[in-house]
mmCIF file of C-alpha atoms in Angstrom:
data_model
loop_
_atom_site.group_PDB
_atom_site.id
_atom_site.type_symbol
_atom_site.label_atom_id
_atom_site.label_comp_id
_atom_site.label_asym_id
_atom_site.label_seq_id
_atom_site.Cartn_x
_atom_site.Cartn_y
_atom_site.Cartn_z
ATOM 1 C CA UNK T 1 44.751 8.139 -35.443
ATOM 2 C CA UNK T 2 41.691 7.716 -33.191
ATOM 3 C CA UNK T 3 41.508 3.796 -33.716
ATOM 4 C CA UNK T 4 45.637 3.966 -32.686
ATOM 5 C CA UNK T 5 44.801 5.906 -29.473
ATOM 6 C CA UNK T 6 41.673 3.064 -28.336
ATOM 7 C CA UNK T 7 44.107 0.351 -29.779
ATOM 8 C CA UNK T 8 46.925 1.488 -27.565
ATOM 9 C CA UNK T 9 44.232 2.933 -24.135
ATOM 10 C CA UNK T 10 42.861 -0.948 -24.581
ATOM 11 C CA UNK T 11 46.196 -2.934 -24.576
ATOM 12 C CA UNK T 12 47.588 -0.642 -21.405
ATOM 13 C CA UNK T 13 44.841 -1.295 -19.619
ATOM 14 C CA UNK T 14 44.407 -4.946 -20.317
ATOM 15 C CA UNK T 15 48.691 -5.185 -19.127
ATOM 16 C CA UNK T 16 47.296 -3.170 -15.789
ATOM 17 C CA UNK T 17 45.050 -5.489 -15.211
ATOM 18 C CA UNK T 18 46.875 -7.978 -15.096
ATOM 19 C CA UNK T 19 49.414 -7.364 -13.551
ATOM 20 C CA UNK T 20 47.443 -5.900 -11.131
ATOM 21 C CA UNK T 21 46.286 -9.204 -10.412
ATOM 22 C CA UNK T 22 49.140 -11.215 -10.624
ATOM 23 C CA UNK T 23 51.198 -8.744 -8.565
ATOM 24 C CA UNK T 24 48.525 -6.518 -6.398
ATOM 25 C CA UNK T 25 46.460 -8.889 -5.151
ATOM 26 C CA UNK T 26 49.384 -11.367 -3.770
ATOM 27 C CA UNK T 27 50.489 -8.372 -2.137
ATOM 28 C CA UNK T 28 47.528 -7.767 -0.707
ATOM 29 C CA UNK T 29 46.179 -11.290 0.004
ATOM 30 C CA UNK T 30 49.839 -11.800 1.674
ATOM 31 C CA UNK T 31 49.556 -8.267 4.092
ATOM 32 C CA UNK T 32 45.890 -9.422 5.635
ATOM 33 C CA UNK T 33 46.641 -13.340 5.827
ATOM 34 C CA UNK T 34 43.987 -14.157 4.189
ATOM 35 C CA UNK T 35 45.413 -17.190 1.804
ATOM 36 C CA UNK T 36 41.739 -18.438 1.560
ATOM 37 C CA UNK T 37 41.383 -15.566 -0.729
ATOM 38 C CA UNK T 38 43.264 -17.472 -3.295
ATOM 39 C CA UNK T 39 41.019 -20.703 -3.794
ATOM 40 C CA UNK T 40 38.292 -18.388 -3.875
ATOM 41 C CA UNK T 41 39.891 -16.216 -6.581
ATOM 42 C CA UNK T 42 41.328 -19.133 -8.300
ATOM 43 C CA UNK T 43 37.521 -20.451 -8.930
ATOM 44 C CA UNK T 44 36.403 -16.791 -10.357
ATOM 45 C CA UNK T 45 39.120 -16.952 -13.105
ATOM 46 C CA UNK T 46 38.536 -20.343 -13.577
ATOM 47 C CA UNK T 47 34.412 -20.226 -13.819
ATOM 48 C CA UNK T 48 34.703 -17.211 -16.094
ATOM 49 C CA UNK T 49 36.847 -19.785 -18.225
ATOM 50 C CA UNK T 50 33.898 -21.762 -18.708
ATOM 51 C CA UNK T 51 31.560 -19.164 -19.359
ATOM 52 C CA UNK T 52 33.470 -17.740 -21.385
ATOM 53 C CA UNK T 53 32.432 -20.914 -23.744
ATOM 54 C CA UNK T 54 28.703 -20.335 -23.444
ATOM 55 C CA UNK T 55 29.633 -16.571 -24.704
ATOM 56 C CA UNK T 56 30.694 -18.176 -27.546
ATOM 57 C CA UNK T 57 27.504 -19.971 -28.113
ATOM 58 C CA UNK T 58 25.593 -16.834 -27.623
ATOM 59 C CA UNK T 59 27.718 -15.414 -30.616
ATOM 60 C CA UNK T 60 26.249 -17.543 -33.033
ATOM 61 C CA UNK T 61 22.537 -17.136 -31.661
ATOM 62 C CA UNK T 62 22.419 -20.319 -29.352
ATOM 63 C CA UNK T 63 21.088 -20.632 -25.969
ATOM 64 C CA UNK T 64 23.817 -22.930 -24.294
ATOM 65 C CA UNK T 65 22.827 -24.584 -20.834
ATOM 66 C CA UNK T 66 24.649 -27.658 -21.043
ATOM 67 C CA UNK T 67 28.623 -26.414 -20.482
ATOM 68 C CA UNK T 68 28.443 -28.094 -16.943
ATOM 69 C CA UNK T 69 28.435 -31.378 -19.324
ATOM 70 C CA UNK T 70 31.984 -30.283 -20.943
ATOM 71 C CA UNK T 71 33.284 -28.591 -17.707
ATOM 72 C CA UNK T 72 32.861 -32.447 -15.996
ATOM 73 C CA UNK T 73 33.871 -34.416 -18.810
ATOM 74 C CA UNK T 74 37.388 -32.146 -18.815
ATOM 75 C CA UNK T 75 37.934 -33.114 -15.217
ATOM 76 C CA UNK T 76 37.507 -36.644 -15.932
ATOM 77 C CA UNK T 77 39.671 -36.605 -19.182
ATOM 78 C CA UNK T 78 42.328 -35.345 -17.394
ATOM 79 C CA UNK T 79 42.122 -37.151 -13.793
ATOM 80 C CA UNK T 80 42.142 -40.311 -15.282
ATOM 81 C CA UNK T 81 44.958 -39.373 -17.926
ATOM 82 C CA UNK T 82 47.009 -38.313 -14.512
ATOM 83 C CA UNK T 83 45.675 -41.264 -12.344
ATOM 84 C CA UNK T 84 45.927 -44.257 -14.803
ATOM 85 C CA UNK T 85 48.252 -43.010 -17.161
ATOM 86 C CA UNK T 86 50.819 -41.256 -15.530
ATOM 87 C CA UNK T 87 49.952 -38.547 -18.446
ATOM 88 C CA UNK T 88 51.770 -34.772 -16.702
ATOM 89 C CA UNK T 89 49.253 -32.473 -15.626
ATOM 90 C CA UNK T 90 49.729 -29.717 -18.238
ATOM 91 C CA UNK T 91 49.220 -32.238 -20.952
ATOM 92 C CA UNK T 92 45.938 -32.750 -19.739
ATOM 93 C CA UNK T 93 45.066 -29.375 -20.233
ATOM 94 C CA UNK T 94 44.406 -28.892 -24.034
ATOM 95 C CA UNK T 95 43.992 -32.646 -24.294
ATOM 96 C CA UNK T 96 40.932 -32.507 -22.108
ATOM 97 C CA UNK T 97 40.115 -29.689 -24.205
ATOM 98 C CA UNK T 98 40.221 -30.895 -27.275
ATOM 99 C CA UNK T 99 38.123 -34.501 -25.970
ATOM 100 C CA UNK T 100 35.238 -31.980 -24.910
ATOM 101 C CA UNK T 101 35.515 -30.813 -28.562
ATOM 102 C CA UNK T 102 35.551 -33.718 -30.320
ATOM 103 C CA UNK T 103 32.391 -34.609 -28.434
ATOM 104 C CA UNK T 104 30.955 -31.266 -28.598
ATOM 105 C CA UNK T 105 31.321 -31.925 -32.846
ATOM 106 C CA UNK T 106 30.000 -35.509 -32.685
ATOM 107 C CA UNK T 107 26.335 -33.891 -30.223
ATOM 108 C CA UNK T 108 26.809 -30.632 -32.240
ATOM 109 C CA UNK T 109 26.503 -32.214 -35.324
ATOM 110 C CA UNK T 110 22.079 -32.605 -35.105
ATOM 111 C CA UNK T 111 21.510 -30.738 -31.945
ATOM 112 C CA UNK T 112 23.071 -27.117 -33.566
ATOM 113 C CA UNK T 113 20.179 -27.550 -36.132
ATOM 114 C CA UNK T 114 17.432 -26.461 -33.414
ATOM 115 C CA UNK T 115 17.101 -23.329 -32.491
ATOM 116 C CA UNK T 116 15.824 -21.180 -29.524
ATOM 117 C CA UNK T 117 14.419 -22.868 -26.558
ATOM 118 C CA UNK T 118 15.002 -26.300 -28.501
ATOM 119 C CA UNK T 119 18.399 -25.950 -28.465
ATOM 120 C CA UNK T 120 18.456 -24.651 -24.815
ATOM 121 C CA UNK T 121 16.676 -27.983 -23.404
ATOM 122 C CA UNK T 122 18.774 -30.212 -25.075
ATOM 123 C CA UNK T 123 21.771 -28.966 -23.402
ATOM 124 C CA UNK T 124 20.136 -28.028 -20.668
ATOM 125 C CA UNK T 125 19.860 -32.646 -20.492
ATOM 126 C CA UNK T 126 23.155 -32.655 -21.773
ATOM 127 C CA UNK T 127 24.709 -32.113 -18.054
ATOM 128 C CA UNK T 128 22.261 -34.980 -16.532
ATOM 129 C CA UNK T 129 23.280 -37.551 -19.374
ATOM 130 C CA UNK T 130 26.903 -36.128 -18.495
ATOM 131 C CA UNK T 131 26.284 -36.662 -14.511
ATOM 132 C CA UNK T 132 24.333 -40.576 -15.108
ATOM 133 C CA UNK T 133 27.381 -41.367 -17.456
ATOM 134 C CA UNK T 134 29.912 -40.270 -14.626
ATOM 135 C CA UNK T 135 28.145 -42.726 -11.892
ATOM 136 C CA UNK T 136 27.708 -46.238 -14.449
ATOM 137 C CA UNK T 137 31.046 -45.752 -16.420
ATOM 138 C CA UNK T 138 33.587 -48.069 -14.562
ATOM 139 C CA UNK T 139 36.189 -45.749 -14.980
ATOM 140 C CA UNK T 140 35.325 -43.274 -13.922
ATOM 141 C CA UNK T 141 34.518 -45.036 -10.477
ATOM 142 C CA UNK T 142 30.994 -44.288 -9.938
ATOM 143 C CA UNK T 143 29.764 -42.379 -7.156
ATOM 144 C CA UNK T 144 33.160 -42.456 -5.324
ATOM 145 C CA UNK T 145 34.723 -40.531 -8.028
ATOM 146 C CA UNK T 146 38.195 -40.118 -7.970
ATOM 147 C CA UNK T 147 40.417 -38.867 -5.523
ATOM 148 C CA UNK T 148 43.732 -38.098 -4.186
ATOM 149 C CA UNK T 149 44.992 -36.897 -7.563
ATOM 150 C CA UNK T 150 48.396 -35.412 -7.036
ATOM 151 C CA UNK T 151 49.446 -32.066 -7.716
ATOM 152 C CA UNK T 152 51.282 -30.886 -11.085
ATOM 153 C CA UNK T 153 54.341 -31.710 -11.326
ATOM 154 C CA UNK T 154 57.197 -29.705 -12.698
ATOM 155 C CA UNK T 155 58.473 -28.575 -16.423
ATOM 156 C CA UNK T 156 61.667 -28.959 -17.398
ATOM 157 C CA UNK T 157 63.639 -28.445 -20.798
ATOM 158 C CA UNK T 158 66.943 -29.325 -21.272
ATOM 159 C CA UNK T 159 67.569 -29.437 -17.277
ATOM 160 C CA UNK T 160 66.088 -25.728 -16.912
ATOM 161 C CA UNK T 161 63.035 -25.812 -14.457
ATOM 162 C CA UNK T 162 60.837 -23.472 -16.356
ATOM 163 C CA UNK T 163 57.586 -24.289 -13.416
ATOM 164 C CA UNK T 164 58.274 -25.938 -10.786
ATOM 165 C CA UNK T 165 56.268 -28.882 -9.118
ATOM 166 C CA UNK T 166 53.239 -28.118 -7.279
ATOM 167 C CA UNK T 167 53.934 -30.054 -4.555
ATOM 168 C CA UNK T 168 57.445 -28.757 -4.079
ATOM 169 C CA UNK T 169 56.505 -24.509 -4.005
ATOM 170 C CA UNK T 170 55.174 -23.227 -0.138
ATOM 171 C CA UNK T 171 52.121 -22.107 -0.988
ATOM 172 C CA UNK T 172 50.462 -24.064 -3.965
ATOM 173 C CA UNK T 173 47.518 -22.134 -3.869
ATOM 174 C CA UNK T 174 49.758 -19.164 -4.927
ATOM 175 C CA UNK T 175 50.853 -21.314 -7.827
ATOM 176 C CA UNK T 176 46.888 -22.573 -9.349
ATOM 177 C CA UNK T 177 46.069 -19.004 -8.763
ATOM 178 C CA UNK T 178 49.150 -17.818 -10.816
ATOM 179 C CA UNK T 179 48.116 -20.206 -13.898
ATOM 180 C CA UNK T 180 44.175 -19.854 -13.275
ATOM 181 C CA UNK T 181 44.498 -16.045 -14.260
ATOM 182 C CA UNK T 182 47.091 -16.155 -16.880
ATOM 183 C CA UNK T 183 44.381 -19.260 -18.363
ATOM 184 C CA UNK T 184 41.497 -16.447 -17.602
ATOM 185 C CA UNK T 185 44.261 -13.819 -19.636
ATOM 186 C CA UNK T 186 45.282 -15.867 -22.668
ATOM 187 C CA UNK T 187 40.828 -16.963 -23.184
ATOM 188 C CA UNK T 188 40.083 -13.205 -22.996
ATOM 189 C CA UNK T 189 42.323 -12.544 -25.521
ATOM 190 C CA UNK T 190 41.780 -15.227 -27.874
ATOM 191 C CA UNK T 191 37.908 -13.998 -27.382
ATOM 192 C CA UNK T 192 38.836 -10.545 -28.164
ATOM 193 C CA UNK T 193 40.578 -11.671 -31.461
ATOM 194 C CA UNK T 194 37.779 -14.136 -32.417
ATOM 195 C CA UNK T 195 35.324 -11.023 -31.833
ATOM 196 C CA UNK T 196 37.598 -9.057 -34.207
ATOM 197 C CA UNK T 197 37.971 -11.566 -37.322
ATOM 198 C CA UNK T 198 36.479 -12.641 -40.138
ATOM 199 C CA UNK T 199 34.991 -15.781 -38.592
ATOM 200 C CA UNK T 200 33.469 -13.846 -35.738
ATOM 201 C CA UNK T 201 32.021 -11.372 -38.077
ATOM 202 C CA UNK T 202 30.914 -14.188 -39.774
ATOM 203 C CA UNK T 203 29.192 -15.835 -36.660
ATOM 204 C CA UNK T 204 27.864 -12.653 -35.786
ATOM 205 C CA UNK T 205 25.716 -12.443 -38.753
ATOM 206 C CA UNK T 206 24.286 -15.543 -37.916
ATOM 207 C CA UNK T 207 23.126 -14.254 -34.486
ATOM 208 C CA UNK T 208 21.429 -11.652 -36.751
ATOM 209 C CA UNK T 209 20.156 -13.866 -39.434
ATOM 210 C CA UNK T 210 20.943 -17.136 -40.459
ATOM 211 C CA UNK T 211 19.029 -17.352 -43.661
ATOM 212 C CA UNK T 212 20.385 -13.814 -44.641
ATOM 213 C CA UNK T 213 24.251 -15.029 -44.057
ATOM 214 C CA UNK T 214 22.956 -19.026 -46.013
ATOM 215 C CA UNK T 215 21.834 -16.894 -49.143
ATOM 216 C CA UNK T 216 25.006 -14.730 -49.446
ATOM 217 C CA UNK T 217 27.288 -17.823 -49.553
ATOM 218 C CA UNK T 218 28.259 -18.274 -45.357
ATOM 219 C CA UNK T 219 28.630 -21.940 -44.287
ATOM 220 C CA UNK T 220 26.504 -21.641 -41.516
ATOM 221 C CA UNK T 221 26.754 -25.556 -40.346
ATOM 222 C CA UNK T 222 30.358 -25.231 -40.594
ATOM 223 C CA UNK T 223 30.507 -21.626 -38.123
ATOM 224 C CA UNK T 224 28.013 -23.397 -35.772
ATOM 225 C CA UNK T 225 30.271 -26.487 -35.078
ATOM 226 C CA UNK T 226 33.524 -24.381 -34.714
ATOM 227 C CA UNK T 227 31.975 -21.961 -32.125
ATOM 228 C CA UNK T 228 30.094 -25.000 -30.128
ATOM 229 C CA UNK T 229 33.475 -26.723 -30.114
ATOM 230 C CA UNK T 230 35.405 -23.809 -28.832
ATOM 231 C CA UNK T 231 32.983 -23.497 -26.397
ATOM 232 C CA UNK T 232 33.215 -26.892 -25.371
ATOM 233 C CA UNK T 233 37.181 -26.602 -25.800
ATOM 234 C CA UNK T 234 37.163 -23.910 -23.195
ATOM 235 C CA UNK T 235 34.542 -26.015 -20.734
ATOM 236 C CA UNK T 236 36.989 -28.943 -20.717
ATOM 237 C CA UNK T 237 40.109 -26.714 -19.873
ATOM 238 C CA UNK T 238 38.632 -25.129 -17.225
ATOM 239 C CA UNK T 239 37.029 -28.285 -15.682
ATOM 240 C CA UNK T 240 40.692 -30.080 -16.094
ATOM 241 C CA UNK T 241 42.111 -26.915 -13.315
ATOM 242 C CA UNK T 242 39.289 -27.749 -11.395
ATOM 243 C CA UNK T 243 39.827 -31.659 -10.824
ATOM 244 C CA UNK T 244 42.957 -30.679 -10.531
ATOM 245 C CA UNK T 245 43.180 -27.928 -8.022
ATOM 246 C CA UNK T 246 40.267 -29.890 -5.374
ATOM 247 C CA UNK T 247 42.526 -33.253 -6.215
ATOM 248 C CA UNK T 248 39.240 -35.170 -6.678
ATOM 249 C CA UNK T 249 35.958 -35.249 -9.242
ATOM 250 C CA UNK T 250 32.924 -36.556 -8.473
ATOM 251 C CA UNK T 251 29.792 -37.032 -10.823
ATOM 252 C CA UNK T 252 27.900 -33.761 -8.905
ATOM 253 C CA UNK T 253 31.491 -31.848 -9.380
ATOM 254 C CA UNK T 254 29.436 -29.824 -12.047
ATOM 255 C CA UNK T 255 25.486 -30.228 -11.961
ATOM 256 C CA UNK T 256 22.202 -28.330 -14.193
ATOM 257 C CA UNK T 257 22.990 -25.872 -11.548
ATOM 258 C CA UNK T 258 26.442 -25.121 -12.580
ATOM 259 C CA UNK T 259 25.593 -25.161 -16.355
ATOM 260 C CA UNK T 260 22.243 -22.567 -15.290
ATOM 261 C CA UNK T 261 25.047 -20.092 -13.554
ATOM 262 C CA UNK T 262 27.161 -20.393 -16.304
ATOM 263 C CA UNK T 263 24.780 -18.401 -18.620
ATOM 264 C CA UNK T 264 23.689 -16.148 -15.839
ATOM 265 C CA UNK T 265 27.255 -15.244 -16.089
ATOM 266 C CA UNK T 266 26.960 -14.104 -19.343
ATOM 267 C CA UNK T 267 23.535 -12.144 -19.125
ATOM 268 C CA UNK T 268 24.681 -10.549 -16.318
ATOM 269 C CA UNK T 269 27.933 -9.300 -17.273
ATOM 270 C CA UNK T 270 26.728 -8.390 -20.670
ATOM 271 C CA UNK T 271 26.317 -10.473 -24.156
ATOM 272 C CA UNK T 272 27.647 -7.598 -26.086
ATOM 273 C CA UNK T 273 30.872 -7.296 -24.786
ATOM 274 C CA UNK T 274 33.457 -9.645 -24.411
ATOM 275 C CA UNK T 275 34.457 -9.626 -20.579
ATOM 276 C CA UNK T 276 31.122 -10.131 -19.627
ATOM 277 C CA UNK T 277 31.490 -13.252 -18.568
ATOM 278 C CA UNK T 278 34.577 -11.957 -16.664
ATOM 279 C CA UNK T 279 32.376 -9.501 -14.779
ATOM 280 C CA UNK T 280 29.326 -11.489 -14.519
ATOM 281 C CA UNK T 281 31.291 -14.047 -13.080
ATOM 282 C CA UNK T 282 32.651 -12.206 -10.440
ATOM 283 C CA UNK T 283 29.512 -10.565 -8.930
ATOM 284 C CA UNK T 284 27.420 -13.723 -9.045
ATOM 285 C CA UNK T 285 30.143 -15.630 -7.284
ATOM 286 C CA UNK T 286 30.703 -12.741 -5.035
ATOM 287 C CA UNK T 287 27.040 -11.610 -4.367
ATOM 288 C CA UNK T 288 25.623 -15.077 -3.532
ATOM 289 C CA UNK T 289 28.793 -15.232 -0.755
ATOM 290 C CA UNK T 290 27.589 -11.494 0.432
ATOM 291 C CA UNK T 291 23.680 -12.252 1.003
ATOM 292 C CA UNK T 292 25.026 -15.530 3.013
ATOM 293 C CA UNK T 293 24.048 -13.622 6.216
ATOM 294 C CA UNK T 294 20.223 -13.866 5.104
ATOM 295 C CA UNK T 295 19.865 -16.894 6.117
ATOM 296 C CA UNK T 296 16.883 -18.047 4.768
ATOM 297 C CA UNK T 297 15.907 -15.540 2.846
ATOM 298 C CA UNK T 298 19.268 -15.512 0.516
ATOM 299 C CA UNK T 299 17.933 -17.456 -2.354
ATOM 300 C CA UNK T 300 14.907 -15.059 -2.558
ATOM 301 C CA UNK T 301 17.132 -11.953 -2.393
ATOM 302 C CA UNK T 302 19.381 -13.416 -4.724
ATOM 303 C CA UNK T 303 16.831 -14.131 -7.185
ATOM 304 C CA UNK T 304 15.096 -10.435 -6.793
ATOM 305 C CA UNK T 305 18.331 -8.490 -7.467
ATOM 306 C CA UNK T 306 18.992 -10.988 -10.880
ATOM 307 C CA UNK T 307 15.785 -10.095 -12.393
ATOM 308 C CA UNK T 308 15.620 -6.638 -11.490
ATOM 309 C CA UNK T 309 19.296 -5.814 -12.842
ATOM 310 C CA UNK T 310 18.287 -7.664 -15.657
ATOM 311 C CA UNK T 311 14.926 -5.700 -16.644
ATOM 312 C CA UNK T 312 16.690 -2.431 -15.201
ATOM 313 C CA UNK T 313 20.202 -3.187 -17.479
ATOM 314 C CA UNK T 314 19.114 -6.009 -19.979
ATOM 315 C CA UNK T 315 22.284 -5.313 -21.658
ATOM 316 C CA UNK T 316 24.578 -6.247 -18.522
ATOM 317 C CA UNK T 317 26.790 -4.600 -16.097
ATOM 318 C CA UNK T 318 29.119 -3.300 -18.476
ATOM 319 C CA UNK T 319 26.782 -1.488 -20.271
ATOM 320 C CA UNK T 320 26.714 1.025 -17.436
ATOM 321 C CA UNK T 321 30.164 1.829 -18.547
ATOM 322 C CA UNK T 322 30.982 0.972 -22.133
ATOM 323 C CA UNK T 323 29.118 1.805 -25.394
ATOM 324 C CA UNK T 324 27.245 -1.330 -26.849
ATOM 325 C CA UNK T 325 29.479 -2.948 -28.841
ATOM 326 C CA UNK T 326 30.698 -6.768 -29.127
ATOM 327 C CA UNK T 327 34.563 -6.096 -30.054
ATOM 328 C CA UNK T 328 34.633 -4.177 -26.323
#
């Protein structure tokens, strides 16, 4: 009866949120004028997309610094799938997805063996190989990048408009912030299920032990792939909104820097739950704008406050809140 109550408590809350921010915030953005507010907001959901991937990586007991890699090959895949091809917009999507996963399988494949700090530098070179390919691959047009690509275009079925062009709506920065969060919804969930199933129990025991889970029978190579390919799956999505929302990509679109906050997102939002990455997100994007006034002095203030939430709550933000658990 307990387990009903949370169960129900969870799912009303997760429907206010949302519609908190797909109604309440539009409201709110639309009474002070501020339609800035949206691009800004737009990026949040969107980054916490891609970190959302790294979580992933953390599941399985893998320090992931290379998701800036995925996040810029997804916004190539799908620029040039728009720009060359004429391929729609929202086709893109999971197909730039599912290119950042093939790849992710194909690196995954001897990298996933290492382990620790190992693993970490490897991906953490991942995003320069990424960044070197970008600039000397003829398609992808070098430094220039590429540019002007147009906004989504509408979908139709069977003469019903079911979303409407981008370039056609008054405010299109409305309409990316619209899909950005119901993106940022539908990965939360599907996180929140993983966390719950027998494959992320499974992956969980390999955070704990690997040999442990190899002796009673658990595929470990197998679990390792899938996760690093979701998390690559999720990079690529969220790096296909991004080409598309700026209209351009450019080789230093997503940089070691990028791939760095990425996992700060994480840590500081909390590896044991899954909307840390959510959270973290938000108050690294949101505290580095804050301490802009510093001048200066705003990288070393920055860097202060990171490493003394991080001794003072090495579990994250959320654990301030919320018992430790991973299925939270």
């Amino acid at each position: 009866m307990r387990k009903s109550r949370t169960a129900t408590l969870r799912i009303v809350s997760a429907i206010l949120f949302l519609l908190a921010l797909l109604v309440a915030v539009p409201l709110l953005i639309s009474a002070t004028g501020r339609s800035d507010l949206y691009y800004t907001l737009t990026s949040v959901a969107l980054l916490s997309i891609i970190s959302a991937g790294v979580w992933i990586t953390f599941y399985i007991g893998r320090i992931n610094i290379g998701q800036g890699a995925y996040a810029l090959m997804g916004g190539y895949v799908s620029a040039i799938l728009v720009m060359n091809y004429g391929v729609s917009f929202w086709l893109t999507l999971p197909l730039a997805g599912l290119f950042c996963a093939a790849a992710s399988v194909l690196i995954g494949l001897p990298i996933l063996r290492l382990r620790g700090v190992y693993f970490a530098m490897v991906t953490l070179v991942l995003t320069e190989v990424a960044r070197l390919l970008a600039l000397a691959l003829p398609i992808t047009n070098g430094a220039s990048g590429i540019v002007s690509i147009p906004l989504p275009t509408g979908i139709s079925l069977f003469g019903l408009t079911l979303v409407p062009g981008f370039a056609t709506v008054a405010n299109p920065r409305l309409a990316f912030y619209i899909v950005a969060v119901l993106l940022m919804a539908l990965c939360f969930l599907g996180l929140y299920r993983l966390a719950h199933s027998r494959i992320g129990q499974l992956c969980q025991s390999l955070q704990q032990n690997e040999e442990l889970a190899s002796s009673i029978g658990v595929n470990i190579a197998y679990l390792r792939v899938i996760a690093y390919a979701l998390s690559s799956f999720l990079g690529g999505v969220g790096g296909a909104m991004f080409a598309s929302i700026s209209q351009s990509i450019y080789p230093s679109s997503f940089t070691v820097a990028d791939s760095v906050n990425f996992m700060l997102n994480c840590f500081l939002g909390g590896l044991g739950y899954v909307l840390g990455p959510m959270l973290g997100t938000f108050v690294l994007y949101f505290g580095w704008d804050l301490l802009f006034q510093t001048g200066e002095f705003q990288l070393l203030i920055f860097s202060t406050l990171l490493i003394v939430l991080m001794l003072v709550l090495p579990n994250g933000l959320l654990s301030l809140a919320l018992p430790r658990k991973r299925s939270l």
